[in-house]
Short mmCIF file of C-alpha atoms in Angstrom, two decimals:
data_model
loop_
_atom_site.label_atom_id
_atom_site.label_comp_id
_atom_site.label_asym_id
_atom_site.label_seq_id
_atom_site.Cartn_x
_atom_site.Cartn_y
_atom_site.Cartn_z
CA UNK A 29 -5.23 11.12 -2.30
CA UNK A 30 -2.42 9.95 -4.51
CA UNK A 31 1.10 8.67 -3.98
CA UNK A 32 3.79 8.39 -6.61
CA UNK A 33 6.74 6.16 -5.81
CA UNK A 34 9.69 7.97 -7.36
CA UNK A 35 12.22 5.40 -6.15
CA UNK A 36 11.66 2.02 -4.53
CA UNK A 37 15.06 0.59 -3.58
CA UNK A 38 17.28 0.36 -0.54
CA UNK A 39 20.63 2.14 -0.33
CA UNK A 40 22.44 0.24 -3.08
CA UNK A 41 19.79 0.60 -5.77
CA UNK A 42 19.02 -2.23 -8.17
CA UNK A 43 21.27 -2.99 -9.91
CA UNK A 44 23.78 -2.10 -7.22
CA UNK A 45 26.80 -0.18 -8.50
CA UNK A 46 29.40 -2.91 -8.20
CA UNK A 47 27.27 -6.03 -7.84
CA UNK A 48 26.89 -9.01 -10.16
CA UNK A 49 24.43 -11.09 -8.18
CA UNK A 50 21.59 -12.70 -10.14
CA UNK A 51 19.14 -9.92 -9.14
CA UNK A 52 21.43 -7.12 -10.33
CA UNK A 53 22.50 -8.86 -13.55
CA UNK A 54 18.86 -9.56 -14.36
CA UNK A 55 17.96 -5.89 -13.80
CA UNK A 56 20.73 -4.77 -16.16
CA UNK A 57 19.42 -7.13 -18.81
CA UNK A 58 15.65 -6.74 -18.44
CA UNK A 59 15.54 -3.10 -17.28
CA UNK A 60 11.98 -1.69 -16.97
CA UNK A 61 10.44 -2.31 -13.55
CA UNK A 62 13.48 -4.33 -12.46
CA UNK A 63 15.46 -1.07 -12.20
CA UNK A 64 15.04 0.53 -8.79
CA UNK A 65 16.41 3.89 -7.65
CA UNK A 66 16.72 5.05 -4.05
CA UNK A 67 13.47 5.38 -2.09
CA UNK A 68 11.46 8.58 -2.43
CA UNK A 69 7.78 9.42 -2.84
CA UNK A 70 5.43 12.36 -3.31
CA UNK A 71 1.87 12.68 -1.99
CA UNK A 72 -0.61 14.60 -4.17
CA UNK A 73 2.34 16.37 -5.83
CA UNK A 74 2.42 18.35 -2.56
CA UNK A 75 4.27 16.43 0.17
CA UNK A 76 7.71 15.11 -0.70
CA UNK A 77 8.94 12.20 1.39
CA UNK A 78 12.73 11.96 1.69
CA UNK A 79 15.37 13.81 -0.31
CA UNK A 80 18.01 11.28 -1.31
CA UNK A 81 20.82 11.23 -3.89
CA UNK A 82 18.48 10.27 -6.75
CA UNK A 83 16.22 13.34 -6.40
CA UNK A 84 17.78 15.03 -9.44
CA UNK A 85 17.13 11.93 -11.54
CA UNK A 86 13.55 11.70 -10.27
CA UNK A 87 12.62 15.29 -11.16
CA UNK A 88 13.94 14.74 -14.68
CA UNK A 89 12.31 11.36 -15.14
CA UNK A 90 8.88 12.35 -13.78
CA UNK A 91 8.79 16.01 -14.83
CA UNK A 92 8.49 17.34 -11.27
CA UNK A 93 8.90 21.01 -10.40
CA UNK A 94 10.07 20.69 -6.81
CA UNK A 95 10.58 24.45 -6.52
CA UNK A 96 6.81 24.53 -5.92
CA UNK A 97 6.86 21.94 -3.15
CA UNK A 98 6.60 23.49 0.30
CA UNK A 99 7.17 20.51 2.60
CA UNK A 100 9.52 17.54 2.74
CA UNK A 101 9.24 14.81 5.37
CA UNK A 102 12.55 13.08 6.08
CA UNK A 103 12.32 9.59 7.56
CA UNK A 104 15.90 9.41 8.86
CA UNK A 105 19.44 10.62 8.31
CA UNK A 106 20.94 7.79 6.22
CA UNK A 107 22.33 9.18 2.96
CA UNK A 108 19.99 7.21 0.68
CA UNK A 109 17.05 9.08 2.26
CA UNK A 110 18.61 12.39 3.20
CA UNK A 111 21.20 14.11 1.00
CA UNK A 112 21.34 17.69 2.31
CA UNK A 113 23.87 18.92 -0.27
CA UNK A 114 21.14 18.89 -2.89
CA UNK A 115 18.59 20.57 -0.63
CA UNK A 116 21.03 23.47 -0.29
CA UNK A 117 20.82 23.98 -4.06
CA UNK A 118 17.57 25.83 -3.27
CA UNK A 119 19.40 28.87 -1.92
CA UNK A 120 19.61 32.05 -3.94
CA UNK A 121 23.09 31.79 -5.45
CA UNK A 122 22.30 28.29 -6.80
CA UNK A 123 18.70 28.81 -7.97
CA UNK A 124 17.30 31.77 -9.87
CA UNK A 125 13.52 32.12 -10.05
CA UNK A 126 11.24 33.95 -12.45
CA UNK A 127 8.37 33.67 -9.97
CA UNK A 128 7.79 33.76 -6.23
CA UNK A 129 8.38 30.42 -4.59
CA UNK A 130 7.57 29.30 -1.07
CA UNK A 131 10.12 28.28 1.54
CA UNK A 132 10.71 24.55 1.79
CA UNK A 133 9.89 23.21 5.25
CA UNK A 134 12.03 20.16 6.01
CA UNK A 135 10.76 18.00 8.88
CA UNK A 136 12.89 15.35 10.56
CA UNK A 137 14.13 13.90 13.80
CA UNK A 138 17.33 14.52 15.74
CA UNK A 139 19.59 12.71 13.28
CA UNK A 140 18.39 14.94 10.45
CA UNK A 141 18.77 18.04 12.61
CA UNK A 142 22.36 17.14 13.47
CA UNK A 143 23.19 16.49 9.82
CA UNK A 144 21.99 20.02 9.08
CA UNK A 145 24.32 21.09 11.94
CA UNK A 146 21.64 23.10 13.72
CA UNK A 147 21.47 23.90 17.41
CA UNK A 148 17.84 24.99 17.14
CA UNK A 149 15.09 25.04 14.52
CA UNK A 150 16.32 27.63 12.08
CA UNK A 151 16.80 28.74 8.52
CA UNK A 152 19.03 26.33 6.62
CA UNK A 153 19.67 28.97 3.97
CA UNK A 154 20.27 32.62 4.86
CA UNK A 155 17.53 33.67 2.46
CA UNK A 156 15.01 31.43 4.23
CA UNK A 157 14.33 29.23 1.24
CA UNK A 158 14.90 26.13 3.38
CA UNK A 159 13.69 25.94 6.98
CA UNK A 160 14.11 22.98 9.32
CA UNK A 161 11.29 21.89 11.60
CA UNK A 162 11.91 19.34 14.34
CA UNK A 163 9.38 16.52 14.04
CA UNK A 164 8.50 15.05 17.42
CA UNK A 165 7.03 11.57 17.60
CA UNK A 166 3.27 11.48 18.28
CA UNK A 167 2.97 15.29 17.92
CA UNK A 168 0.72 15.94 14.94
CA UNK A 169 0.91 19.11 12.90
CA UNK A 170 -1.22 20.55 10.12
CA UNK A 171 0.01 21.52 6.68
CA UNK A 172 -2.69 22.94 4.43
CA UNK A 173 -5.40 20.24 4.32
CA UNK A 174 -3.18 17.52 5.75
CA UNK A 175 -2.73 16.26 9.29
CA UNK A 176 0.73 14.72 9.62
CA UNK A 177 1.81 12.62 12.57
CA UNK A 178 5.45 11.50 12.95
CA UNK A 179 5.79 8.15 14.69
CA UNK A 180 8.98 6.48 15.95
CA UNK A 181 10.57 3.92 13.64
CA UNK A 182 12.93 1.13 14.65
CA UNK A 183 16.11 1.75 12.70
CA UNK A 184 19.76 2.40 13.51
CA UNK A 185 19.78 6.20 13.38
CA UNK A 186 18.85 8.98 15.78
CA UNK A 187 15.09 9.38 15.99
CA UNK A 188 14.04 7.71 12.72
CA UNK A 189 10.42 8.29 11.79
CA UNK A 190 7.49 6.87 9.92
CA UNK A 191 4.58 9.13 9.00
CA UNK A 192 0.81 8.95 9.20
CA UNK A 193 -0.66 11.38 6.66
CA UNK A 194 -4.39 12.17 6.74
CA UNK A 195 -6.51 14.34 4.47
CA UNK A 196 -10.20 14.59 5.32
CA UNK A 197 -11.22 10.93 5.73
CA UNK A 198 -8.32 9.56 3.68
CA UNK A 199 -5.10 8.20 5.19
CA UNK A 200 -1.76 6.58 4.45
CA UNK A 201 0.77 5.13 6.85
CA UNK A 202 4.20 5.43 5.24
CA UNK A 203 6.47 3.02 7.11
CA UNK A 204 9.84 2.33 5.53
CA UNK A 205 13.27 1.72 7.06
CA UNK A 206 11.65 0.34 10.16
CA UNK A 207 11.06 -2.98 11.84
CA UNK A 208 7.78 -4.21 13.34
CA UNK A 209 6.32 -1.28 15.23
CA UNK A 210 6.93 -0.67 18.91
CA UNK A 211 4.08 -1.08 21.40
CA UNK A 212 3.48 2.65 21.73
CA UNK A 213 2.94 2.96 17.97
CA UNK A 214 0.45 0.09 17.97
CA UNK A 215 -1.39 1.70 20.89
CA UNK A 216 -1.48 5.07 19.15
CA UNK A 217 -2.84 3.62 15.91
CA UNK A 218 -5.51 1.69 17.78
CA UNK A 219 -6.61 4.78 19.71
CA UNK A 220 -7.22 6.64 16.45
CA UNK A 221 -10.25 4.44 15.87
CA UNK A 222 -9.90 4.64 12.08
CA UNK A 223 -9.38 2.12 9.31
CA UNK A 224 -6.25 3.02 7.36
CA UNK A 225 -6.73 3.33 3.60
CA UNK A 226 -3.14 2.61 2.56
CA UNK A 227 -0.22 1.06 4.45
CA UNK A 228 3.15 1.28 2.70
CA UNK A 229 5.67 -1.09 4.30
CA UNK A 230 9.39 -1.72 4.17
CA UNK A 231 10.33 -4.94 2.35
CA UNK A 232 14.10 -4.54 2.16
CA UNK A 233 14.86 -8.21 2.70
CA UNK A 234 12.16 -9.62 0.40
CA UNK A 235 11.99 -13.39 0.81
CA UNK A 236 15.22 -13.60 2.79
CA UNK A 237 15.07 -14.69 6.42
CA UNK A 238 16.39 -11.98 8.72
CA UNK A 239 17.41 -11.98 12.35
CA UNK A 240 18.17 -8.31 12.97
CA UNK A 241 16.14 -5.21 13.74
CA UNK A 242 15.72 -2.23 11.46
CA UNK A 243 14.20 -3.59 8.27
CA UNK A 244 11.46 -5.99 7.23
CA UNK A 245 10.73 -8.72 4.71
CA UNK A 246 7.49 -10.22 3.40
CA UNK A 247 7.15 -12.35 6.53
CA UNK A 248 7.22 -9.30 8.82
CA UNK A 249 4.95 -7.35 6.45
CA UNK A 250 2.36 -10.13 6.65
CA UNK A 251 2.64 -10.08 10.44
CA UNK A 252 1.90 -6.33 10.50
CA UNK A 253 -1.09 -6.74 8.20
CA UNK A 254 -2.52 -9.57 10.30
CA UNK A 255 -2.07 -7.60 13.51
CA UNK A 256 -3.72 -4.54 11.96
CA UNK A 257 -6.73 -6.68 11.08
CA UNK A 258 -6.93 -8.01 14.64
CA UNK A 259 -6.68 -4.51 16.15
CA UNK A 260 -9.20 -3.08 13.64
CA UNK A 261 -6.64 -0.65 12.27
CA UNK A 262 -7.11 -2.12 8.78
CA UNK A 263 -9.65 -4.27 6.99
CA UNK A 264 -10.18 -5.89 3.60
CA UNK A 265 -10.53 -2.45 1.98
CA UNK A 266 -7.05 -1.38 3.12
CA UNK A 267 -4.39 -1.46 0.41
CA UNK A 268 -1.00 -2.79 1.50
CA UNK A 269 2.05 -1.84 -0.53
CA UNK A 270 5.56 -3.31 -0.29
CA UNK A 271 8.51 -1.14 -1.27
CA UNK A 272 12.17 -0.33 -0.41
CA UNK A 273 13.61 -3.51 -1.95
CA UNK A 274 17.25 -4.60 -1.83
CA UNK A 275 19.05 -6.98 -4.17
CA UNK A 276 19.98 -8.82 -0.98
CA UNK A 277 16.30 -9.71 -0.57
CA UNK A 278 16.73 -12.43 -3.20
CA UNK A 279 13.71 -11.51 -5.32
CA UNK A 280 13.15 -9.52 -8.51
CA UNK A 281 10.03 -7.55 -9.45
CA UNK A 282 8.68 -10.22 -11.81
CA UNK A 283 8.80 -12.83 -9.05
CA UNK A 284 7.53 -10.49 -6.33
CA UNK A 285 4.26 -9.80 -8.17
CA UNK A 286 3.38 -13.49 -7.98
CA UNK A 287 0.34 -13.88 -5.66
CA UNK A 288 1.99 -16.93 -4.09
CA UNK A 289 4.75 -14.64 -2.81
CA UNK A 290 3.14 -11.27 -2.08
CA UNK A 291 -0.19 -12.66 -0.76
CA UNK A 292 -2.18 -9.62 -1.77
CA UNK A 293 0.42 -6.88 -1.33
CA UNK A 294 0.85 -4.37 -4.15
CA UNK A 295 4.49 -4.39 -5.26
CA UNK A 296 5.74 -0.85 -5.81
CA UNK A 297 7.97 0.01 -8.74
CA UNK A 298 9.71 3.22 -9.75
CA UNK A 299 7.17 5.70 -11.08
CA UNK A 300 4.11 3.82 -9.81
CA UNK A 301 1.12 6.10 -9.17
CA UNK A 302 -1.50 4.89 -6.74
CA UNK A 303 -4.81 6.66 -6.02
CA UNK A 304 -7.39 6.08 -3.29
#
């Protein structure tokens, strides 16, 4: 399996539009991996995760043809992860095709459904080029060769989700815009009786101490890794990735890749491709 991190920032991006903190000023000066766009990823060039306001930039920067993508998993309804205006550009009067293209299945929880203004699962576009599917926590579904299981996140929206994606014996737990998992998620993961290959975790607050629920920092990421080891959900072969960084987390990319800070975590950057 492969994941490409198209964007790796929280809502403001780095540098944030109007900010002149040291992190943002450094990013403007250094550029490169210090520049972070809003969070989005693609698995095997097949499964798109989130559809935020930087999607147009991402398809240009990484030469993606998203007209061929058939499924998009939305984590939650906040605008940096879900920007439905651009999804609607898929309908016939906005997009002309010289080939047959599949419908795009958009999965999400209640907050996403309400933002689409749907009473039931239905076509988003009259021509059926976008179809919404309600993703229920703990109810797995199959898409091609993938088993996808939505799990409840802890975040201030209606029914936010993280996703476990499995293909044959390979797996990734994609867990951003969430806090430390709830007990039912831990119990579910333990019952699977598998060792996760990749765990991608929210690190919005970086090295900053936080006292609220909904995001994580390195401290909480380390806690999750240690607990996964104890519950035999992960082992030394599991790759842990930190992403979804904010300038408020008080750390830049150059500092975050220091082993004394990340303690073995891979630090994601925009465009990073990771295979396992």
